[in-house]
CSV table of C-alpha atoms in Angstrom, one decimal:
chain,number,residue,atom,x,y,z
A,622,MET,CA,212.8,72.3,102.9
A,623,GLU,CA,210.3,70.5,100.6
A,624,LEU,CA,210.8,70.2,96.8
A,625,GLY,CA,208.0,69.4,94.5
A,626,THR,CA,210.4,68.2,91.9
A,627,VAL,CA,214.1,67.7,91.7
A,628,ALA,CA,215.4,69.8,88.9
A,629,HIS,CA,219.1,69.3,89.6
A,630,LYS,CA,221.3,66.3,90.2
A,631,TYR,CA,223.0,67.8,93.3
A,632,TYR,CA,221.9,70.2,95.9
A,633,LEU,CA,224.0,72.1,98.5
A,634,VAL,CA,222.3,72.5,101.9
A,635,ASN,CA,223.6,75.2,104.2
A,636,ILE,CA,222.6,74.5,107.9
A,637,LYS,CA,222.4,77.3,110.5
A,638,LEU,CA,222.0,76.7,114.2
A,639,PRO,CA,219.8,79.6,115.5
A,640,VAL,CA,220.7,81.0,118.9
A,641,ASN,CA,218.0,82.1,121.4
A,642,GLU,CA,219.4,83.3,124.7
A,643,GLU,CA,216.0,83.8,126.3
A,644,LYS,CA,215.0,80.1,125.7
A,645,LYS,CA,218.6,78.9,126.1
A,646,ILE,CA,218.7,77.4,122.7
A,647,ASN,CA,222.1,76.6,121.2
A,648,VAL,CA,223.9,78.7,123.8
A,649,GLY,CA,227.4,77.6,124.8
A,650,ILE,CA,227.1,74.3,123.0
A,651,GLY,CA,230.8,74.3,122.0
A,652,GLU,CA,232.1,72.6,118.9
A,653,ILE,CA,229.7,70.6,116.8
A,654,ASN,CA,231.0,67.0,116.5
A,655,ASP,CA,227.9,65.3,115.0
A,656,LEU,CA,224.7,66.3,113.3
A,657,HIS,CA,221.6,64.2,112.4
A,658,LEU,CA,219.2,65.1,109.6
A,659,VAL,CA,215.8,63.6,109.0
A,660,VAL,CA,215.2,63.2,105.3
A,661,ILE,CA,211.9,62.3,103.7
A,662,PHE,CA,212.3,61.4,100.0
A,663,GLN,CA,210.7,59.5,97.2
A,664,ASN,CA,213.2,56.9,95.8
A,665,GLY,CA,213.6,56.0,92.2
A,666,GLY,CA,211.9,52.6,92.6
A,667,PHE,CA,208.7,54.1,93.9
A,668,THR,CA,208.8,56.9,91.3
A,669,LYS,CA,208.9,54.3,88.5
A,670,VAL,CA,206.0,52.4,90.0
A,671,TRP,CA,204.0,55.6,90.6
A,672,PHE,CA,204.5,56.9,87.1
A,673,ALA,CA,203.7,53.5,85.6
A,674,MET,CA,200.4,53.2,87.6
A,675,LYS,CA,199.3,56.7,86.6
A,676,THR,CA,200.2,56.2,83.0
A,677,PHE,CA,198.3,52.9,82.8
A,678,LEU,CA,195.3,53.7,84.9
A,679,THR,CA,194.5,57.1,83.3
A,680,PRO,CA,193.3,55.7,79.9
A,681,SER,CA,191.6,52.7,81.7
A,682,ILE,CA,189.3,54.8,83.8
A,683,LEU,CA,188.8,57.3,80.9
A,684,ILE,CA,187.6,54.5,78.6
A,685,ILE,CA,185.3,52.9,81.1
A,686,MET,CA,183.9,56.3,82.0
A,687,ILE,CA,183.1,57.1,78.3
A,688,TRP,CA,181.5,53.7,77.9
A,689,TYR,CA,179.5,54.1,81.1
A,690,TRP,CA,178.1,57.5,80.1
A,691,ARG,CA,177.3,56.3,76.6
A,692,ARG,CA,175.2,53.5,78.1
A,693,ILE,CA,173.3,56.1,80.1
A,694,THR,CA,172.7,58.4,77.2
A,695,MET,CA,171.2,55.5,75.2
A,696,MET,CA,168.4,55.2,77.8
A,697,THR,CA,165.0,56.8,77.0
A,698,ARG,CA,165.0,58.4,80.5
A,699,SER,CA,167.3,61.1,81.9
A,700,PRO,CA,170.1,60.1,84.2
A,701,VAL,CA,169.2,59.6,87.9
A,702,LEU,CA,171.2,61.1,90.8
A,703,LEU,CA,173.2,58.0,91.6
A,704,GLU,CA,174.3,57.6,87.9
A,705,LYS,CA,175.4,61.2,87.8
A,706,MET,CA,177.4,60.8,91.1
A,707,ILE,CA,179.2,57.7,89.7
A,708,PHE,CA,180.1,59.6,86.6
A,709,ALA,CA,181.3,62.6,88.7
A,710,LEU,CA,183.4,60.2,90.8
A,711,GLY,CA,184.9,58.8,87.5
A,712,ILE,CA,185.8,62.4,86.5
A,713,SER,CA,187.5,63.1,89.8
A,714,MET,CA,189.4,59.8,89.6
A,715,THR,CA,190.6,60.7,86.1
A,716,PHE,CA,191.7,64.1,87.3
A,717,ILE,CA,193.8,62.6,90.1
A,718,ASN,CA,195.1,60.0,87.6
A,719,ILE,CA,196.4,62.3,85.0
A,720,PRO,CA,200.2,61.9,85.1
A,721,VAL,CA,201.2,65.6,85.1
A,722,GLU,CA,204.4,64.5,86.9
A,723,TRP,CA,205.9,63.5,83.6
A,724,PHE,CA,206.0,67.2,82.6
A,725,SER,CA,207.8,68.2,85.8
A,726,ILE,CA,210.9,66.2,85.0
A,727,GLY,CA,213.8,68.6,84.7
A,728,PHE,CA,211.8,71.6,86.0
A,729,ASN,CA,211.8,73.2,89.4
A,730,TRP,CA,208.0,73.3,89.8
A,731,THR,CA,207.5,74.2,93.5
A,732,TRP,CA,203.7,74.1,93.1
A,733,MET,CA,203.6,70.3,92.3
A,734,LEU,CA,203.1,69.4,96.0
A,735,LEU,CA,200.2,71.8,96.5
A,736,PHE,CA,198.6,70.8,93.2
A,737,GLY,CA,198.8,67.1,94.3
A,738,ASP,CA,197.2,67.9,97.6
A,739,ILE,CA,194.4,69.8,95.8
A,740,ARG,CA,193.7,66.9,93.4
A,741,GLN,CA,193.6,64.5,96.3
A,742,GLY,CA,191.4,66.8,98.4
A,743,LEU,CA,188.8,67.1,95.6
A,744,PHE,CA,188.7,63.4,95.2
A,745,TYR,CA,188.1,63.0,98.9
A,746,VAL,CA,185.2,65.3,98.8
A,747,MET,CA,183.7,63.5,95.8
A,748,LEU,CA,184.3,60.0,97.3
A,749,LEU,CA,182.9,60.9,100.8
A,750,SER,CA,179.8,62.6,99.3
A,751,PHE,CA,179.3,59.6,96.9
A,752,TRP,CA,179.2,57.1,99.7
A,753,ILE,CA,176.6,59.1,101.6
A,754,ILE,CA,174.4,59.4,98.5
A,755,PHE,CA,175.1,55.8,97.4
A,756,CYS,CA,173.7,54.5,100.7
A,757,GLY,CA,171.0,57.0,100.9
A,758,GLU,CA,169.5,56.3,97.5
A,759,HIS,CA,169.3,52.6,98.4
A,760,MET,CA,167.7,53.4,101.7
A,761,MET,CA,164.9,55.2,99.9
A,762,VAL,CA,164.1,52.4,97.4
A,763,GLY,CA,160.3,52.4,96.9
A,764,PHE,CA,159.9,56.1,97.8
A,765,VAL,CA,158.2,58.5,95.4
A,766,GLU,CA,160.4,60.1,92.8
A,767,SER,CA,160.0,63.5,94.3
A,768,GLU,CA,161.7,62.3,97.5
A,769,ARG,CA,164.6,60.8,95.6
A,770,ASN,CA,167.2,61.7,93.0
A,771,ARG,CA,167.8,65.2,94.5
A,772,ILE,CA,171.1,66.3,95.9
A,773,SER,CA,169.3,68.7,98.1
A,774,VAL,CA,168.0,65.8,100.2
A,775,TYR,CA,171.6,65.1,101.4
A,776,TRP,CA,172.6,68.7,102.2
A,777,LYS,CA,172.9,67.9,105.9
A,778,GLN,CA,175.5,65.3,105.2
A,779,VAL,CA,177.3,67.0,102.2
A,780,VAL,CA,177.7,70.4,103.8
A,781,PRO,CA,179.9,69.1,106.7
A,782,ILE,CA,182.0,67.2,104.2
A,783,ALA,CA,182.5,70.4,102.2
A,784,PHE,CA,183.2,72.5,105.3
A,785,GLY,CA,185.8,70.0,106.6
A,786,SER,CA,187.5,69.9,103.2
A,787,CYS,CA,187.6,73.7,103.1
A,788,CYS,CA,189.3,73.6,106.6
A,789,LEU,CA,191.8,71.1,105.3
A,790,PHE,CA,192.5,73.3,102.3
A,791,VAL,CA,193.1,76.3,104.5
A,792,PHE,CA,195.5,74.3,106.7
A,793,ASP,CA,197.3,73.0,103.6
A,794,MET,CA,197.7,76.5,102.3
A,795,CYS,CA,199.3,77.6,105.6
A,796,GLU,CA,202.0,75.0,104.9
A,797,ARG,CA,202.2,74.3,101.1
A,798,GLY,CA,201.0,77.7,100.1
A,799,VAL,CA,203.6,79.6,102.0
A,800,GLN,CA,206.3,77.2,100.7
A,801,LEU,CA,205.6,78.5,97.2
A,802,LYS,CA,207.4,81.6,98.2
A,803,ASN,CA,209.7,80.2,101.0
A,804,PRO,CA,210.4,76.5,100.6
A,805,PHE,CA,212.1,76.5,104.1
A,806,TYR,CA,208.9,77.5,105.9
A,807,SER,CA,207.1,75.0,108.1
A,808,ILE,CA,204.2,75.6,110.4
A,809,TRP,CA,205.8,73.2,112.9
A,810,THR,CA,208.8,75.5,113.6
A,811,THR,CA,206.9,77.6,116.1
A,812,ASP,CA,205.3,76.4,119.3
A,813,VAL,CA,201.9,77.9,118.5
A,814,GLY,CA,201.9,76.6,115.0
A,815,ALA,CA,202.9,73.1,116.1
A,816,GLU,CA,200.2,73.0,118.7
A,817,LEU,CA,197.6,74.2,116.2
A,818,ALA,CA,198.7,71.8,113.6
A,819,MET,CA,198.6,68.8,116.0
A,820,ALA,CA,195.2,69.9,117.2
A,821,PHE,CA,194.0,70.1,113.6
A,822,ILE,CA,195.3,66.7,112.8
A,823,ILE,CA,193.6,65.1,115.9
A,824,VAL,CA,190.3,66.7,115.1
A,825,ALA,CA,190.6,65.6,111.5
A,826,GLY,CA,191.3,62.0,112.6
A,827,ILE,CA,188.3,62.0,115.0
A,828,CYS,CA,186.0,63.4,112.3
A,829,ALA,CA,187.2,60.6,109.9
A,830,CYS,CA,186.4,57.9,112.4
A,831,LEU,CA,183.0,59.4,113.1
A,832,TYR,CA,182.2,59.6,109.4
A,833,PHE,CA,183.1,55.9,109.1
A,834,LEU,CA,180.9,54.9,112.0
A,835,PHE,CA,178.0,56.9,110.5
A,836,LEU,CA,178.6,55.1,107.2
A,837,CYS,CA,178.5,51.8,108.9
A,838,PHE,CA,175.1,52.7,110.4
A,839,MET,CA,173.8,53.7,107.0
A,840,VAL,CA,175.0,50.4,105.5
A,841,TYR,CA,173.2,48.5,108.3
A,842,GLN,CA,170.0,50.4,107.5
A,843,VAL,CA,170.4,49.7,103.8
A,844,PHE,CA,170.8,46.0,104.4
A,845,LYS,CA,167.8,46.0,106.7
A,846,ASN,CA,165.7,47.8,104.1
A,847,ILE,CA,166.8,45.7,101.1
A,848,GLY,CA,166.2,42.5,103.2
A,849,GLY,CA,162.6,43.4,103.6
A,850,LYS,CA,162.2,43.9,99.8
A,851,GLN,CA,163.3,40.4,99.1
A,852,SER,CA,160.0,38.9,100.3
A,853,SER,CA,158.4,40.1,97.1
A,854,LEU,CA,160.7,38.1,94.8
A,855,PRO,CA,158.8,34.8,94.8
A,856,ALA,CA,155.8,36.5,93.3
A,857,MET,CA,157.7,37.7,90.2
A,858,ASN,CA,158.0,35.7,87.0
A,859,LYS,CA,161.3,33.8,86.6
A,860,ALA,CA,163.0,36.3,84.3
A,861,ARG,CA,162.3,39.3,86.5
A,862,ARG,CA,163.1,37.3,89.7
A,863,LEU,CA,166.5,36.3,88.4
A,864,HIS,CA,167.2,39.8,87.3
A,865,TYR,CA,166.4,41.3,90.7
A,866,GLU,CA,168.3,38.5,92.5
A,867,GLY,CA,171.3,39.4,90.4
A,868,LEU,CA,170.9,43.1,91.3
A,869,ILE,CA,170.6,42.4,95.0
A,870,PHE,CA,173.7,40.2,94.9
A,871,ARG,CA,175.6,42.9,93.0
A,872,PHE,CA,174.4,45.5,95.5
A,873,LYS,CA,175.5,43.5,98.5
A,874,PHE,CA,178.9,42.8,97.0
A,875,LEU,CA,179.4,46.5,96.2
A,876,MET,CA,178.3,47.6,99.7
A,877,ILE,CA,180.8,45.2,101.4
A,878,ILE,CA,183.5,46.5,99.1
A,879,THR,CA,182.4,50.1,99.9
A,880,LEU,CA,182.8,49.4,103.6
A,881,ALA,CA,186.3,47.9,103.1
A,882,CYS,CA,187.3,50.8,100.9
A,883,ALA,CA,186.0,53.3,103.4
A,884,ALA,CA,187.8,51.6,106.3
A,885,LEU,CA,191.2,51.5,104.4
A,886,THR,CA,190.7,55.1,103.2
A,887,THR,CA,190.1,56.3,106.8
A,888,VAL,CA,193.2,54.4,108.1
A,889,PHE,CA,195.2,55.8,105.2
A,890,PHE,CA,194.1,59.4,105.9
A,891,ILE,CA,194.9,59.2,109.6
A,892,THR,CA,198.2,57.4,109.0
A,893,THR,CA,199.5,59.9,106.4
A,894,GLN,CA,198.6,62.8,108.7
A,895,VAL,CA,200.4,61.3,111.7
A,896,SER,CA,203.4,59.8,110.0
A,897,GLU,CA,205.4,61.5,107.2
A,898,GLY,CA,207.8,58.7,106.5
A,899,ASN,CA,208.0,55.5,108.6
A,900,TRP,CA,207.3,54.3,112.1
A,901,LYS,CA,210.3,52.9,114.1
A,902,TRP,CA,210.2,50.7,117.1
A,903,GLY,CA,213.6,49.9,118.4
A,904,GLU,CA,215.6,48.2,115.7
A,905,TYR,CA,212.6,47.7,113.4
A,906,ASN,CA,211.5,50.1,110.7
A,907,ILE,CA,208.0,49.8,109.2
A,908,GLU,CA,207.7,51.9,106.1
A,909,LEU,CA,204.0,52.6,105.4
A,910,ASN,CA,203.8,55.4,102.9
A,911,SER,CA,204.9,53.7,99.8
A,912,ALA,CA,202.8,50.6,100.3
A,913,PHE,CA,199.8,52.6,101.5
A,914,PHE,CA,200.0,55.1,98.7
A,915,THR,CA,200.2,52.6,95.9
A,916,GLY,CA,197.8,50.2,97.5
A,917,ILE,CA,195.1,52.7,98.3
A,918,TYR,CA,195.5,54.5,95.0
A,919,GLY,CA,195.1,51.2,93.1
A,920,MET,CA,192.1,50.3,95.3
A,921,TRP,CA,190.3,53.6,94.5
A,922,ASN,CA,190.8,53.0,90.8
A,923,LEU,CA,189.5,49.4,91.0
A,924,TYR,CA,186.5,50.6,93.1
A,925,VAL,CA,185.5,53.3,90.6
A,926,PHE,CA,186.0,50.9,87.7
A,927,ALA,CA,183.8,48.3,89.4
A,928,LEU,CA,181.1,50.9,90.1
A,929,MET,CA,180.8,52.1,86.5
A,930,PHE,CA,181.0,48.6,85.1
A,931,LEU,CA,178.4,47.1,87.4
A,932,TYR,CA,176.1,50.1,87.6
A,933,ALA,CA,175.9,50.7,83.8
A,934,PRO,CA,172.2,50.6,82.9
A,935,SER,CA,171.0,47.4,81.2
A,936,HIS,CA,169.2,47.8,77.9
A,937,LYS,CA,167.4,44.5,78.3
A,938,ASN,CA,163.6,44.5,79.0
A,939,TYR,CA,162.5,42.6,82.1
A,940,GLY,CA,159.0,43.8,82.1
A,941,ASP,CA,159.6,46.9,84.2
A,942,ASP,CA,160.3,50.5,83.2
A,943,GLN,CA,164.0,51.2,82.8
A,944,THR,CA,164.0,53.7,85.6
A,945,ASN,CA,164.1,50.8,88.0
A,946,SER,CA,167.2,49.2,86.4
A,947,LYS,CA,169.5,50.2,89.2
A,948,GLU,CA,167.3,49.1,92.2
C-alpha cells in the first residue's frame, strides 16, 4: 500500500495470507509465529529538509527567471532558440519546485505520488532536450542563421526523448494510476507484471546510459569545434578579444558542469528505478534515496540558476551585433 500523504496519526493494517493450492502457496503452513514487513517511508527529518528546500528554492528560481527574461526582452533582436530553451527549463524547474506538499498536510490526497512523478517526468523531458540543443547550437557556431535556432533541426534527437517519456508515463500510470482507485495494487504482484516491469526498468537504464554516451560525443565535438575558432582571437581588438575569451571560458565551464550533471542524473535515474529504499550488504545499510534526492534536486536548481545567470544577454557593445552575444 502506498500513501501520497498521511492524513491520520495511526493506521490499522490488516494482513491476509492468500492460499493457492495449485502453486502450493501458503498451504499447510501451520501456525504463524513470525512475520516480516518491508516498509518504505519518508521520515520527519527528511520531510522538513524537503519542504524547506522547496520553499526556499521556488522564489529563488522564479526571481532569476524573471530577471533573465527581462534582460532578453530588452534586446533589439528577438530571442534565439537557446535562450528560449533556457527560459523553458527555468519554467519546468519552477513547476517542480512549487511546494504543493504544504497543502497536502492533513488531507488524504492519493494523487500526490502520481502528480510528483508527472512533474519530475516533464522536467526530465525538458532537461534532456535542452542538453541536446545546448550542445547542438554550439556545434553550429558560424553556420548561417537559417540552419540554426530552429527546433525542427533537432527532431531526430527530441522525438526519441518524447517517445521514451511517454512510455515511462504509461508504465507509471499502470502502477500509480491504478493506485488512485486501489492503493493496494502493485504491478509486481503478478509474475507477468513483475517480468514486464523489470524488463522495462532494464531497457530504461540502457537507454539512459546510451543517451549519456551520445551526449559525451556531442560535447567532444563541441570542444573540437570551439577550439578551432580560438585561432581567430589574436586578430581581434583587445576589448573584443577579452570579451570572447570570457565567453569561451564560461562555455567550457558550463559544458563540464553539464557533463557532471548529466552523469549524476543518469546514476540517480537508474538507482531510483532499481532500489526503492536502501541497499544492504551483510550488516551494512547504505541509504541512498534521501541523499540522492536532496543532492540531485539541489544540483538541478543550481545548474538552472547558473545557466540563466551566465547566459543572460549582455547589453554592452563590443563592436559586434548583439545576436552574437551568446557565442
